[in-house]
Coordinates of C-alpha atoms in Angstrom, one line a residue:
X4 CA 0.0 0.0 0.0
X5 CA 2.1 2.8 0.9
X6 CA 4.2 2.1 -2.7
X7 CA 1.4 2.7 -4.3
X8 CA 0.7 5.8 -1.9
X9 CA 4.1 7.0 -2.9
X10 CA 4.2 6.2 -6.4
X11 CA 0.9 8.2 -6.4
X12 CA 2.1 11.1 -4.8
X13 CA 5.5 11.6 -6.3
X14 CA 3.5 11.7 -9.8
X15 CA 0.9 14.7 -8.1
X16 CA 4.5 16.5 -6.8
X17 CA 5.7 16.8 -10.3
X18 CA 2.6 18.4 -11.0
X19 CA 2.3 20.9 -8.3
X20 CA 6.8 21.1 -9.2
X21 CA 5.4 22.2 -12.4
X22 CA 2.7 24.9 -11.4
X23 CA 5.4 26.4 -9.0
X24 CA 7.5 27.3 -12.1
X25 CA 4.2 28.8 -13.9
X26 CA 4.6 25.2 -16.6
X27 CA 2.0 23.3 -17.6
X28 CA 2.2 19.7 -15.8
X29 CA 2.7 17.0 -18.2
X30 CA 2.3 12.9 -17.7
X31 CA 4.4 11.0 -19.2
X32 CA 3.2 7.4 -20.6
X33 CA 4.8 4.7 -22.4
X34 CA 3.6 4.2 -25.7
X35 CA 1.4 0.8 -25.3
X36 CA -0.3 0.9 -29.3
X37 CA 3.2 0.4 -30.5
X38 CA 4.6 -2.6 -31.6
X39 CA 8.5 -1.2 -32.0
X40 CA 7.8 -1.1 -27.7
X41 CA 6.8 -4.8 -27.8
X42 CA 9.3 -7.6 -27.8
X43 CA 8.8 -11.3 -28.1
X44 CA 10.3 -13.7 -25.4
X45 CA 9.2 -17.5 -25.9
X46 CA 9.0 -18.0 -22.2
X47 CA 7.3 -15.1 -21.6
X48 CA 5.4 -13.8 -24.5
X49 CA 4.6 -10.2 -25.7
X50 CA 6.5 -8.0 -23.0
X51 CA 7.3 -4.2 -22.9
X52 CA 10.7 -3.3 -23.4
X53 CA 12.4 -1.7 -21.0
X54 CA 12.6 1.9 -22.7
X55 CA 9.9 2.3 -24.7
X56 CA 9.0 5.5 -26.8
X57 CA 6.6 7.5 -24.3
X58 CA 3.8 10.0 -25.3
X59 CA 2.9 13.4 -23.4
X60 CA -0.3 13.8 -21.8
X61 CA -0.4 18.0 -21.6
X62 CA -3.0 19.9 -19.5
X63 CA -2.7 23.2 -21.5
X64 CA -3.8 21.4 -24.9
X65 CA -7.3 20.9 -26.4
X66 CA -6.7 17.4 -26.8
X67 CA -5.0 16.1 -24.2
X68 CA -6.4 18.2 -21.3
X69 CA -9.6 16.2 -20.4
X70 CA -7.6 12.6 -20.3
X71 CA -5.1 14.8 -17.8
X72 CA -7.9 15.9 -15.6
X73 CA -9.8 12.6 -15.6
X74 CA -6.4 10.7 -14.8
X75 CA -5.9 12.9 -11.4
X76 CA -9.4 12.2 -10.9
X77 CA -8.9 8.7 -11.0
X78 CA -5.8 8.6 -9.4
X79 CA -7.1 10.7 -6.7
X80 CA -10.1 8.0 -6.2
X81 CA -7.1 5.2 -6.0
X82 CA -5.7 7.1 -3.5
X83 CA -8.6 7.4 -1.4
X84 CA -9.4 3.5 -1.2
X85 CA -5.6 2.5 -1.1
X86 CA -5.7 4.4 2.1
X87 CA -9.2 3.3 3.6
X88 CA -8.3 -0.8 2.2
X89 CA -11.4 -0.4 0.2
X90 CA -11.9 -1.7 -3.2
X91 CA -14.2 -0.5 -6.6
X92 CA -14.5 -2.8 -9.8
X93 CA -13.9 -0.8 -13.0
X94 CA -17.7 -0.5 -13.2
X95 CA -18.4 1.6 -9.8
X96 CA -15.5 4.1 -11.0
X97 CA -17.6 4.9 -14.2
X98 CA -20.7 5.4 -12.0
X99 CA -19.4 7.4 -9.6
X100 CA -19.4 10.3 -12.7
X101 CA -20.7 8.7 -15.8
X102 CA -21.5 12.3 -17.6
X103 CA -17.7 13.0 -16.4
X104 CA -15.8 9.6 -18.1
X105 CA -18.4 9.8 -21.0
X106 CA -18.2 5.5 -21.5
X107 CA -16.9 2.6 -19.7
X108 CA -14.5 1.9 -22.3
X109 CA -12.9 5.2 -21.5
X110 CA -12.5 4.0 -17.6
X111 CA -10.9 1.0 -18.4
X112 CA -8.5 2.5 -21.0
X113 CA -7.6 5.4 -18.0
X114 CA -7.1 2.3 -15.5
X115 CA -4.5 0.5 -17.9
X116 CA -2.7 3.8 -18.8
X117 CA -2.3 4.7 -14.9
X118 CA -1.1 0.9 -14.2
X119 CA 1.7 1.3 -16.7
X120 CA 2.3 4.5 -15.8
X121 CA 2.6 3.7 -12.1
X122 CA 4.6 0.6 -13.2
X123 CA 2.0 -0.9 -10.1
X124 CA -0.3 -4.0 -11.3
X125 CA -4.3 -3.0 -11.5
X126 CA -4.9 -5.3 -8.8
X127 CA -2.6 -3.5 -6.3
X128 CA -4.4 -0.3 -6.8
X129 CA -7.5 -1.7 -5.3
X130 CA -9.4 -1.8 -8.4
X131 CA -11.2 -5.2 -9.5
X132 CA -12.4 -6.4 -12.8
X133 CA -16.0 -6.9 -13.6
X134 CA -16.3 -10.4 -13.7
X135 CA -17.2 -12.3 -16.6
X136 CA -15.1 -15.8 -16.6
X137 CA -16.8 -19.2 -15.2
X138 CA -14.5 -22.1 -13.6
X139 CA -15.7 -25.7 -13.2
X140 CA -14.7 -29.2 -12.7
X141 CA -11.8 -30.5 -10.6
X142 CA -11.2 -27.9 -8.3
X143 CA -11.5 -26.8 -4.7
X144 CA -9.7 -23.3 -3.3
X145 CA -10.8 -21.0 -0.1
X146 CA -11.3 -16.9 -1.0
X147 CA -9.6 -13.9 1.1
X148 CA -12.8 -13.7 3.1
X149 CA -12.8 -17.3 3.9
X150 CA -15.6 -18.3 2.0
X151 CA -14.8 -22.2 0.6
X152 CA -15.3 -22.5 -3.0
X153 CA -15.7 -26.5 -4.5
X154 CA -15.9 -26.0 -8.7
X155 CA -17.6 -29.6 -8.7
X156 CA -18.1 -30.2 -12.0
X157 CA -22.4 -30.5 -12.1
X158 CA -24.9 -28.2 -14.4
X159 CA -23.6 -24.9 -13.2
X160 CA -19.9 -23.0 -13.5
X161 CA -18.2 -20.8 -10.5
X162 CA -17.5 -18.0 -10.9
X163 CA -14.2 -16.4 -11.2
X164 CA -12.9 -15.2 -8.0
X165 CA -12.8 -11.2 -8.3
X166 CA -9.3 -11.5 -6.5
X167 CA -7.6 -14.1 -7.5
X168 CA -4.4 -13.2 -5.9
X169 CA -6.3 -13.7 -2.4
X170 CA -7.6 -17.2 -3.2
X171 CA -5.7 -20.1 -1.2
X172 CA -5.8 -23.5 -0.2
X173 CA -6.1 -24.9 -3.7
X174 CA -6.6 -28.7 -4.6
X175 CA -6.6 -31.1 -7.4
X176 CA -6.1 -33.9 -8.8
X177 CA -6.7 -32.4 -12.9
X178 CA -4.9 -34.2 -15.6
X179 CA -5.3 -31.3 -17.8
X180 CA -7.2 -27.5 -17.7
X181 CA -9.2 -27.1 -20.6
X182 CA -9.6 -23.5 -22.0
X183 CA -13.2 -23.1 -24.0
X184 CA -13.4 -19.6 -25.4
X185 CA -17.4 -19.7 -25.7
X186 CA -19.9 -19.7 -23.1
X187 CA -22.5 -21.9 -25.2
X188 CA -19.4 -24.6 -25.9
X189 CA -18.5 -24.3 -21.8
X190 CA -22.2 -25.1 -20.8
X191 CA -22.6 -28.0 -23.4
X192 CA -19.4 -29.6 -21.5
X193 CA -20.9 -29.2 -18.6
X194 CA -24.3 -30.7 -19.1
X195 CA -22.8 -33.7 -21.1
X196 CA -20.8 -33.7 -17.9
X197 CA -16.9 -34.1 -19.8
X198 CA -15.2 -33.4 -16.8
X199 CA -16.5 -36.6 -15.3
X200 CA -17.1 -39.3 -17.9
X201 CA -13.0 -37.8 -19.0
X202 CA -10.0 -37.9 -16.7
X203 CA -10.6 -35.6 -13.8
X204 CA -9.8 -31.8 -15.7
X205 CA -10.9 -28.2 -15.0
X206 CA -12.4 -26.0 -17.7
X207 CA -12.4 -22.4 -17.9
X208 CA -14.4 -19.7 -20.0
X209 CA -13.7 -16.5 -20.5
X210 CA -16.9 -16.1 -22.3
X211 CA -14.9 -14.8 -25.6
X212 CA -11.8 -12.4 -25.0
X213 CA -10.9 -13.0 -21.3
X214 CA -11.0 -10.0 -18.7
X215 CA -8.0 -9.9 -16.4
X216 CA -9.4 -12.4 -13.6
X217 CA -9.7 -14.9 -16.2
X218 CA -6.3 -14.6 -17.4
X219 CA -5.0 -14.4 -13.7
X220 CA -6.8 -17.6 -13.1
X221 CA -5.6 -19.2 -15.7
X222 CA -2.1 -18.5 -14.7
X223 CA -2.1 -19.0 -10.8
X224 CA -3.4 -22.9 -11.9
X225 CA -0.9 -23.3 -14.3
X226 CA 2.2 -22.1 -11.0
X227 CA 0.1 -24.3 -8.7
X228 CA -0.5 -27.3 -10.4
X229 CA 2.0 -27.5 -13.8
X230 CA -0.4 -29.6 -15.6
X231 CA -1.1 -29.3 -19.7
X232 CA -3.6 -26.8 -20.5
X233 CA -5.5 -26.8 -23.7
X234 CA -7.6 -24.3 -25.7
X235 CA -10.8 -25.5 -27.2
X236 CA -11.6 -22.5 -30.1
X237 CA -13.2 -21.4 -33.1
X238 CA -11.1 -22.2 -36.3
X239 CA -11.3 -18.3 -37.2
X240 CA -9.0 -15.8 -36.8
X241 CA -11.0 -14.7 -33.6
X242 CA -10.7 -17.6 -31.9
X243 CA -6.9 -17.9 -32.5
X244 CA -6.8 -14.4 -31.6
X245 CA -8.2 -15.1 -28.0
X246 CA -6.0 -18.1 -27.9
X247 CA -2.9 -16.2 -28.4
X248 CA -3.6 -13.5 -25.5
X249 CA -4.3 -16.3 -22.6
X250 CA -0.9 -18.2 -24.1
X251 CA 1.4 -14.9 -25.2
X252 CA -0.6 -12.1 -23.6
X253 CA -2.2 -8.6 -25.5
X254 CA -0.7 -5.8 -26.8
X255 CA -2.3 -3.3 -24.3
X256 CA -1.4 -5.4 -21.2
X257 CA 2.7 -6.4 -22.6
X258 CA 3.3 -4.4 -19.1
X259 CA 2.3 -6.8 -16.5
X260 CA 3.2 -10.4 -19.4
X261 CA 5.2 -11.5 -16.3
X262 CA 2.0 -12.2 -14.4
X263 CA -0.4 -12.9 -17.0
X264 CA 1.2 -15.5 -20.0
X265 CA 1.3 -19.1 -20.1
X266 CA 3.3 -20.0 -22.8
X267 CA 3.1 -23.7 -22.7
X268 CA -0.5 -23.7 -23.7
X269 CA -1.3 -25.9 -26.4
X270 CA -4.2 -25.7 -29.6
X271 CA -6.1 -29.0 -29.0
X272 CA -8.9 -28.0 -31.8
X273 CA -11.0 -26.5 -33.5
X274 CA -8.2 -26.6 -36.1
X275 CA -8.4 -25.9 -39.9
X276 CA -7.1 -28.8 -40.8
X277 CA -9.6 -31.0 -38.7
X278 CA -12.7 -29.6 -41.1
X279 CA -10.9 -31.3 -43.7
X280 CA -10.3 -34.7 -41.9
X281 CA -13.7 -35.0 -40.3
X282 CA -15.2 -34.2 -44.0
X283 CA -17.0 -30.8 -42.3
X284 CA -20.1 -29.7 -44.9
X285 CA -19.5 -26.9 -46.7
X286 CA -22.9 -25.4 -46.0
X287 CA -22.1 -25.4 -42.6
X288 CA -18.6 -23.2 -43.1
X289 CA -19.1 -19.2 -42.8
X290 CA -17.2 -17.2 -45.4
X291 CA -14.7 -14.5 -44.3
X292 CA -15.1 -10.9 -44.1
X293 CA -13.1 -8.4 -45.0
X294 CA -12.5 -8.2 -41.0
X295 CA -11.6 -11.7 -41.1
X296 CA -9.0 -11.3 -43.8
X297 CA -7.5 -8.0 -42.3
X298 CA -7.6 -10.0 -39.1
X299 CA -5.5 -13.4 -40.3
X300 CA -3.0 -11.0 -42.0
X301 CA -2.5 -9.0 -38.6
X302 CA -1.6 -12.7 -37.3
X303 CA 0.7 -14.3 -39.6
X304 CA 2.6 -10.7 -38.9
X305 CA 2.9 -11.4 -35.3
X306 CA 6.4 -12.1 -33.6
X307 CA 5.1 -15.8 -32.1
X308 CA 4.1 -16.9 -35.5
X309 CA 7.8 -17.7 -36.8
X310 CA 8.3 -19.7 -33.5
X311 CA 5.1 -21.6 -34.1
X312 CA 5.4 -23.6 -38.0
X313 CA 2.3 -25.7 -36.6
X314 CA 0.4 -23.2 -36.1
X315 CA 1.5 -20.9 -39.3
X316 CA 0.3 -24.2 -41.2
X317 CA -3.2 -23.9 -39.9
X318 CA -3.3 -20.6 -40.3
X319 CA -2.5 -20.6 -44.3
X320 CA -4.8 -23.4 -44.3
X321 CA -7.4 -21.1 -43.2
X322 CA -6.3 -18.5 -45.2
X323 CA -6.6 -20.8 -48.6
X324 CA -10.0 -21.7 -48.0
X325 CA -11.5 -18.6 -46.7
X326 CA -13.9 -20.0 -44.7
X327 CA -14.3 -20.1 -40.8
X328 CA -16.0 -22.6 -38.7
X329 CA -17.0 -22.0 -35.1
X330 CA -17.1 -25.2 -32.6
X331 CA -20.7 -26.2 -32.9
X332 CA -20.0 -27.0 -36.7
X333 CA -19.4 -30.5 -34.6
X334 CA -22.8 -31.3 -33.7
X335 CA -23.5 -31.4 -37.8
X336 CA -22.0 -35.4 -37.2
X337 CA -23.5 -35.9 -33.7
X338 CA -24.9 -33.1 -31.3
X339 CA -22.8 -34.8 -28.5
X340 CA -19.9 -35.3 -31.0
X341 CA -17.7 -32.6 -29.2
X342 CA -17.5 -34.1 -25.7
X343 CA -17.9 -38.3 -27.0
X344 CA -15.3 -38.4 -29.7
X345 CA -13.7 -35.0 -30.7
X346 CA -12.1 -34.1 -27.3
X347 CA -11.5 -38.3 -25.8
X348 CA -10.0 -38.5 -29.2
X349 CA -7.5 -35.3 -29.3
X350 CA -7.0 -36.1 -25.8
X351 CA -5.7 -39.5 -26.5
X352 CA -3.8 -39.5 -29.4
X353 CA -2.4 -35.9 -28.4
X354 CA -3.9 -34.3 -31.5
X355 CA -3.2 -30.7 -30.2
X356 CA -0.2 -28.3 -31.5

């Protein structure tokens, strides 16, 4: 607490350094839309470098002035519940002024700036994510508060702790975590109950691009229990999109990689090539978009692709036939097809890459 007290503090003495000498106080924050700050590190994935070009936030220019104001504000409200030990999600911050921050997304953006900034991760400035993940199966942990949580593995999902740094006491005996990017795919698991009738697993959603809990979650399993964890997407650029952030992390967050990335997670399905070798329908295939195109380019560029020829493989196949198909494409050979023969199957003969 009190680094974060100072770290605060010495940012609003610059400022007040700054109106002694009649200037106009300045923030300074690294540049995080800017790949030439970005490096690749196989064990770690996408991670800032160390100096990275900045950009000045001014409070005597048109365009700057109102992110400067709303950052002190913000910073201000950290203060505040740093000092009392209390705590506001991402959400309560917006709503404590919406006319003020205008849109949620502008909150969030503000949040990650002043992390970076502050070189302090979000969760140490008392601020929690809105929580959208869900955890089940093989799994048992205790929250800060106490509270013991068993992620039994029945017709409905836990879900994911809003502090995951506070959770202890965890147990299991998983063979594997399974990574399911859609909430419709996650709830068909469950109620063809996969994590019993397979070896003992856990499976976690993040309900489509994962929030930071998620992503935390996925992480603190993979330092307490070290066992394979697979990602169960669509075979579309999306999909491998959201599998690349929980395995090499996201542009925006390359800050805090250290804490975040799990680079030894592993593509178990839906890949491109399996369409082909389970004879997939065409009818049952969306075409791309220009999106998707623009999309699968942006991939192929990224710095992980050259360490990954598997993946690069799937990717030109995907790229060749310009069609996408999202998981459920598998219930067009059996609606339980996923859980009785797609995943025992992959699982068994380690079909994943």
């Amino acid at each position: 607490s009190s680094e974060v007290l100072e770290a605060i503090e010495n940012v609003i003495l610059d400022v007040l350094k700054s109106l002694a000498k009649k200037q106009a106080p300045v923030l300074t924050l690294a540049n995080r839309s800017d790949w030439r700050n970005i490096e690749f590190k196989d064990s770690v994935g996408l991670q800032m470098i160390p100096r990275s070009t900045t950009k000045k936030i001014r409070s005597d220019c048109p365009e700057t002035a109102m992110k400067f104001a709303l950052m002190l504000k913000i910073l201000s409200m950290i203060y505040k519940m740093v000092q009392s030990n209390s705590y506001a999600t991402k959400r309560d911050i917006y709503y404590s002024d919406t006319l003020l921050f205008g849109s949620q997304s502008v909150v969030d953006n503000l949040i990650n700036e002043i992390s970076c900034m502050l070189k302090i991760p979000r969760r140490s400035l008392h601020i929690l994510s809105t929580n959208r993940g869900f955890v089940a199966g093989n799994l048992s942990y205790t929250e800060e508060d106490g509270t013991k949580v068993n992620c039994t593995c029945g017709a409905t999902a836990v879900t994911v702790p809003s502090n995951v740094q506070g959770i202890k006491n965890l147990y299991s005996h998983a063979k594997f975590i399974l990574i399911v990017e859609k909430d419709a795919t996650f709830q068909r698991l469950l109620d063809d109950e996969f994590c019993i009738k397979s070896a003992p697993c856990i499976m976690i959603t993040g309900r489509g691009i994962p929030d930071l809990n998620t992503r935390l979650l996925v992480r603190k399993l993979w330092d307490t229990f070290q066992v394979p964890i697979f990602t169960l997407v669509d075979a579309d650029p999306h999909g491998v999109e959201i599998m690349c952030i929980y395995k090499y992390g996201s542009m925006s967050m390359s800050f805090e990689a250290h804490q975040l990335t799990v680079p030894c997670i592993k593509w178990l399905g839906l890949l491109p090539s399996d369409i082909r070798r389970l004879n997939i329908q065409k009818d049952v295939l969306i075409p791309f978009t220009k999106q998707d195109d623009n999309k699968l380019a942006s991939l192929q560029k990224r710095p992980y692709m050259a360490h990954q020829p598997m993946w690069k493989k799937e990717l030109e196949i995907m790229a060749a036939s310009k069609m996408k198909a999202e998981i459920q494409v598998l219930t067009s050979l059996s609606s339980d097809y996923l859980s009785r023969v797609y995943l025992p199957n992959k699982l068994q003969f380690r079909g994943w890459i």
